[in-house]
JSON list of C-alpha atoms in Angstrom, two decimals:
[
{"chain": "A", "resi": 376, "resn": "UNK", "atom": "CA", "xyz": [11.47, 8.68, 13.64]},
{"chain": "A", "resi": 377, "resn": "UNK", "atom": "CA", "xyz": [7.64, 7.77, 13.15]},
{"chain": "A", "resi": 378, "resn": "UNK", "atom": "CA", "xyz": [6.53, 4.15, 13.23]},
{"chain": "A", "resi": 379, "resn": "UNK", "atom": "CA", "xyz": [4.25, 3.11, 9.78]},
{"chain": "A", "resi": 380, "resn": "UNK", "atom": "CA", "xyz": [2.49, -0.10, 9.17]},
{"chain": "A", "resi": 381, "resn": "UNK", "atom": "CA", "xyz": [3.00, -1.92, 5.78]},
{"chain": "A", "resi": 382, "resn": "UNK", "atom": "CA", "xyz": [1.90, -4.54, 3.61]},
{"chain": "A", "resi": 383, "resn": "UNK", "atom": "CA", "xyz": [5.18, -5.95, 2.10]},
{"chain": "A", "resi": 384, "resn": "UNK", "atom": "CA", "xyz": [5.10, -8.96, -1.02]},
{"chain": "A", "resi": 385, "resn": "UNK", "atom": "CA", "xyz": [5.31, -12.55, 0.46]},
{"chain": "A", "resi": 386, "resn": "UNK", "atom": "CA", "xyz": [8.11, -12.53, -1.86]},
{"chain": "A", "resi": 387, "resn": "UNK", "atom": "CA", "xyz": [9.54, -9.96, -1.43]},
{"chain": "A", "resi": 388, "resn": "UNK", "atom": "CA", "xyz": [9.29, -10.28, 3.05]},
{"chain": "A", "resi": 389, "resn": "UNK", "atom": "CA", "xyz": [11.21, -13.58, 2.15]},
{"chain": "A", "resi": 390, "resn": "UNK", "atom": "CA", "xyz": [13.95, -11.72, 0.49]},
{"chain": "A", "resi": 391, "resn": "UNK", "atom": "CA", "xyz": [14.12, -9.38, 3.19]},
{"chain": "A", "resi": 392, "resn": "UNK", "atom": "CA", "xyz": [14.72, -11.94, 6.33]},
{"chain": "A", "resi": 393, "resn": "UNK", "atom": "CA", "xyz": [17.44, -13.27, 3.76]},
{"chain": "A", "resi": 394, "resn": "UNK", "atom": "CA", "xyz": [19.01, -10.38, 3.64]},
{"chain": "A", "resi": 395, "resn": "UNK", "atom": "CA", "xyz": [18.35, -9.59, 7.58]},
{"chain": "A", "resi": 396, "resn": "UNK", "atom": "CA", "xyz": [19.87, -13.23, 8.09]},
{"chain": "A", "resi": 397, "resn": "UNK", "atom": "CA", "xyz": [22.88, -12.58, 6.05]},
{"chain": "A", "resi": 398, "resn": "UNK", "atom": "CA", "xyz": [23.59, -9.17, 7.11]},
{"chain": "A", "resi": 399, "resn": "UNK", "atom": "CA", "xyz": [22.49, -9.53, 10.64]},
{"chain": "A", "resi": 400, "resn": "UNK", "atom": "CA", "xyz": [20.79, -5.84, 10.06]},
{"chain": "A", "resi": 401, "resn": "UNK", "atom": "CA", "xyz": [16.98, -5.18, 11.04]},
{"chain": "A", "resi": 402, "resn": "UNK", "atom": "CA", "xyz": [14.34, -5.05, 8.95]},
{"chain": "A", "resi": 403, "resn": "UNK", "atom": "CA", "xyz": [14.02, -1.48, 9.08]},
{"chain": "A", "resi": 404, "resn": "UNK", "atom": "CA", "xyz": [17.70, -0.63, 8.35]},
{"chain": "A", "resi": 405, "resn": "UNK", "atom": "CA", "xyz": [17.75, -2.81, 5.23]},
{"chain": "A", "resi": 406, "resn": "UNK", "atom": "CA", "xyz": [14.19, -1.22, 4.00]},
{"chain": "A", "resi": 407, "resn": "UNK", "atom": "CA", "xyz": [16.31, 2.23, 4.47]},
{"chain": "A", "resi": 408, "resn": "UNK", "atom": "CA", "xyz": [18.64, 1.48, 3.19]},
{"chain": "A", "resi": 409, "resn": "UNK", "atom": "CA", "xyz": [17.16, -0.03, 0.73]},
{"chain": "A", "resi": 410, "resn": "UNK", "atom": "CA", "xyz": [15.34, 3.64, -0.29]},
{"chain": "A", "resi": 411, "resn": "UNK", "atom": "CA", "xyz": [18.40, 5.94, 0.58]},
{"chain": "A", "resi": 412, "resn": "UNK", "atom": "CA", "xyz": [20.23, 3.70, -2.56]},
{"chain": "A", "resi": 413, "resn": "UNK", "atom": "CA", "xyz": [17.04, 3.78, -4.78]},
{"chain": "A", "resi": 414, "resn": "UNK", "atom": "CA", "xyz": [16.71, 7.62, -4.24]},
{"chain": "A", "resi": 415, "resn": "UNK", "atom": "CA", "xyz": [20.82, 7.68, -4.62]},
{"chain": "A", "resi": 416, "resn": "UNK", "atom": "CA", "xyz": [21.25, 5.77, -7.87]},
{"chain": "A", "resi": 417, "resn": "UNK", "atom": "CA", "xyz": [17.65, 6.78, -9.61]},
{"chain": "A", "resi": 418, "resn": "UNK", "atom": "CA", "xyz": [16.41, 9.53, -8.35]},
{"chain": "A", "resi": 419, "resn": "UNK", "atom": "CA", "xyz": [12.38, 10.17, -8.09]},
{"chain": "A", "resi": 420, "resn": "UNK", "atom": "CA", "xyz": [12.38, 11.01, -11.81]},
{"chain": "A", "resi": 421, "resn": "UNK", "atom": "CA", "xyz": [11.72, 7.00, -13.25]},
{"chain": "A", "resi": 422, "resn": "UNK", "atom": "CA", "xyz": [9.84, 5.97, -10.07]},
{"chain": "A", "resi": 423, "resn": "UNK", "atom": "CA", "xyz": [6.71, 5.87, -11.98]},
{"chain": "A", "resi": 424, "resn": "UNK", "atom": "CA", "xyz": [8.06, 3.87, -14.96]},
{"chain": "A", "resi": 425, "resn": "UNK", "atom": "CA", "xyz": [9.47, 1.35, -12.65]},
{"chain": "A", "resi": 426, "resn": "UNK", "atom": "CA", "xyz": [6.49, 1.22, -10.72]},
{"chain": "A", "resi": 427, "resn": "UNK", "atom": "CA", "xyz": [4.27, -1.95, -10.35]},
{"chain": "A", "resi": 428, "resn": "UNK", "atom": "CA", "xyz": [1.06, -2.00, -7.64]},
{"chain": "A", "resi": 429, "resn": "UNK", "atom": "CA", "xyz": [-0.08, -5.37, -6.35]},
{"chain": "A", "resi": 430, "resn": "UNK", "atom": "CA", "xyz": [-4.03, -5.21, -6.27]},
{"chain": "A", "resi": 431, "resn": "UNK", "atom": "CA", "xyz": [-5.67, -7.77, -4.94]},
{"chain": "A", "resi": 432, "resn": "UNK", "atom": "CA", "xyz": [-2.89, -10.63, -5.95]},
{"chain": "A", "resi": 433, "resn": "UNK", "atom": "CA", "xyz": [-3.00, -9.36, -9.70]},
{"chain": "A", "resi": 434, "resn": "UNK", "atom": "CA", "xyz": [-0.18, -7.53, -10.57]},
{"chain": "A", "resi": 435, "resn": "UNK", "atom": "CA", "xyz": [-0.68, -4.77, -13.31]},
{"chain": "A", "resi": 436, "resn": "UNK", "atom": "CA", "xyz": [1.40, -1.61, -14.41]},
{"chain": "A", "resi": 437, "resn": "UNK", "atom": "CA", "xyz": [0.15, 1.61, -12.71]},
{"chain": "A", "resi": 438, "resn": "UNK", "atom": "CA", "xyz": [-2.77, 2.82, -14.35]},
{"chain": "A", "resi": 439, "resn": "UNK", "atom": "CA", "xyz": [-3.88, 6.68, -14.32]},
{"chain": "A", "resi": 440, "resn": "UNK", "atom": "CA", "xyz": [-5.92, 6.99, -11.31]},
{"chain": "A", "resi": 441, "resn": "UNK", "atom": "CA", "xyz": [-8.62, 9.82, -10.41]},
{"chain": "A", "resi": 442, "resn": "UNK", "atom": "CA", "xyz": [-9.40, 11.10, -6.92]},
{"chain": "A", "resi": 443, "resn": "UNK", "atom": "CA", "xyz": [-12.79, 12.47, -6.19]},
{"chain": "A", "resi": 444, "resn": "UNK", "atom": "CA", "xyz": [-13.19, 13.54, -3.47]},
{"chain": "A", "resi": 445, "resn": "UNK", "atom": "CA", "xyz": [-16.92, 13.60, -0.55]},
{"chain": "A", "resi": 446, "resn": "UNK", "atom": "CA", "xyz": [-17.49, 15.35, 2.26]},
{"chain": "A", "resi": 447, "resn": "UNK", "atom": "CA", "xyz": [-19.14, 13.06, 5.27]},
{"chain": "A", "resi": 448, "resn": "UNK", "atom": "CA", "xyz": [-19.94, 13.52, 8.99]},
{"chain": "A", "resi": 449, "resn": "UNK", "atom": "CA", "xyz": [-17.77, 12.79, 11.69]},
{"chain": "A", "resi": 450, "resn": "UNK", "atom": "CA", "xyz": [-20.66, 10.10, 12.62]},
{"chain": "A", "resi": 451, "resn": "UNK", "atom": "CA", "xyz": [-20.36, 8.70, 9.24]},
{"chain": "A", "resi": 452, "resn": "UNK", "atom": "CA", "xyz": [-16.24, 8.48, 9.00]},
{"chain": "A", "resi": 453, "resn": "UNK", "atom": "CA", "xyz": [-16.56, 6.69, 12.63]},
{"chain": "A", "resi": 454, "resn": "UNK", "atom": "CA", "xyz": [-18.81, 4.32, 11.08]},
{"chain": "A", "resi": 455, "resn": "UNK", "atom": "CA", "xyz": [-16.58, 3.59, 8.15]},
{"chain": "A", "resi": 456, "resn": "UNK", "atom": "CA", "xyz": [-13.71, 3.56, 10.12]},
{"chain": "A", "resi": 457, "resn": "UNK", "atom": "CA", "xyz": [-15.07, 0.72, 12.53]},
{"chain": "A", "resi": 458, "resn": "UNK", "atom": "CA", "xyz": [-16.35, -1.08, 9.56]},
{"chain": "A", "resi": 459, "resn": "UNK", "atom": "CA", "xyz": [-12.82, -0.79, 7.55]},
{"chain": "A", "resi": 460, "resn": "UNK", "atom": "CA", "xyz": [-11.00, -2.18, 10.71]},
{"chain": "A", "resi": 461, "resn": "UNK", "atom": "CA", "xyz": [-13.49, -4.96, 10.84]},
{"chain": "A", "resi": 462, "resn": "UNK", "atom": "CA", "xyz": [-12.39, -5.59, 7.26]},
{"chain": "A", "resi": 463, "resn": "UNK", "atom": "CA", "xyz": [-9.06, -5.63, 8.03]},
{"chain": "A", "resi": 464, "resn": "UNK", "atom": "CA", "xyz": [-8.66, -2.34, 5.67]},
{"chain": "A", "resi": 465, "resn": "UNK", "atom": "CA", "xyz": [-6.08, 0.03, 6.30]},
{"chain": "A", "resi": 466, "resn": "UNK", "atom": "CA", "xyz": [-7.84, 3.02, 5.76]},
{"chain": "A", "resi": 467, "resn": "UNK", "atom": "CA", "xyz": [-11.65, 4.63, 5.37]},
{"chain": "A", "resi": 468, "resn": "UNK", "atom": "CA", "xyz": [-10.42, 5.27, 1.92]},
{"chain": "A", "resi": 469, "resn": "UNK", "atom": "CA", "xyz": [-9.88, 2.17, 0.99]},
{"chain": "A", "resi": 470, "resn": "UNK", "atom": "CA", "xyz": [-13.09, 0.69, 2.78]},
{"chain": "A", "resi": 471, "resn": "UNK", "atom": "CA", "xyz": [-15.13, 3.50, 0.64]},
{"chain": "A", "resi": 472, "resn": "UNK", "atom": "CA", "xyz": [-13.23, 2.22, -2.56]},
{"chain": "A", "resi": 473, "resn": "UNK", "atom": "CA", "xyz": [-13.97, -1.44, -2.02]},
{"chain": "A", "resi": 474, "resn": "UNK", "atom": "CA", "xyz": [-17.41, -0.58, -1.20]},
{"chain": "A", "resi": 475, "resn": "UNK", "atom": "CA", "xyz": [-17.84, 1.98, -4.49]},
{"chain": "A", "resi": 476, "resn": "UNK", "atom": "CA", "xyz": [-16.36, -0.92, -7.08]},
{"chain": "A", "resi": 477, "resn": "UNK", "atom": "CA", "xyz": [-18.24, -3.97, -5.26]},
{"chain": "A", "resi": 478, "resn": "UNK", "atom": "CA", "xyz": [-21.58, -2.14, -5.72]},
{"chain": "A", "resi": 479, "resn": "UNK", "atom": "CA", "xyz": [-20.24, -1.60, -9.53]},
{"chain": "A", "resi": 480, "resn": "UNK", "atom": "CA", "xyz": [-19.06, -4.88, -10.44]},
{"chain": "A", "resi": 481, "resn": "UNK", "atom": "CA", "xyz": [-22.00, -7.31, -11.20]},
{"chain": "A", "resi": 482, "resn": "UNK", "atom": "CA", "xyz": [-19.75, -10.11, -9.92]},
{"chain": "A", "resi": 483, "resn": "UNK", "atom": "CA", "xyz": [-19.30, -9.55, -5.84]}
]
């Protein structure tokens, strides 16, 4: 089993040590099973109408997104990379994003 970092809801984190309290199950068992049901009962078929992305505390419906895609050095990714974890960002790809829409938006 691989290990994965995540960003979980406030609210939703609070629901889960409810659960873990009243169920005396970990975290990761509940978050399981949690998926295993979803998957069960839904299937992957409505995900997208039933899915809502938290983006920067404002929730909104998913939107269509496009990828583009760059090529950089190795040099250059490293540098990103350090920067992003500096920012407490995830990923390059989301240090890159951050950095494209903050150099759009008059308002930084």
């Amino acid at each position: 089993m691989k290990k994965y970092l995540l960003s979980i809801d406030e609210k939703n984190m609070i629901y889960l040590n409810e659960i873990k309290n009243n169920t005396k199950a970990s975290i990761k068992k509940i978050i399981n099973y949690i998926i295993a049901n979803y998957k069960e009962n839904n299937g992957f078929n409505n995900i997208e109408n039933n899915l809502v992305i938290n983006h920067h505390s404002d929730t909104f419906e998913k939107k269509k997104m496009k990828e583009i895609r760059i090529k950089i050095s190795e040099d250059e990714f490293n540098l990103l990379k350090e920067i992003a974890t500096q920012n407490r960002f995830s990923s390059v790809s989301k240090e890159v994003s951050f950095r494209l829409i903050n150099s759009l938006n008059e308002n930084k």
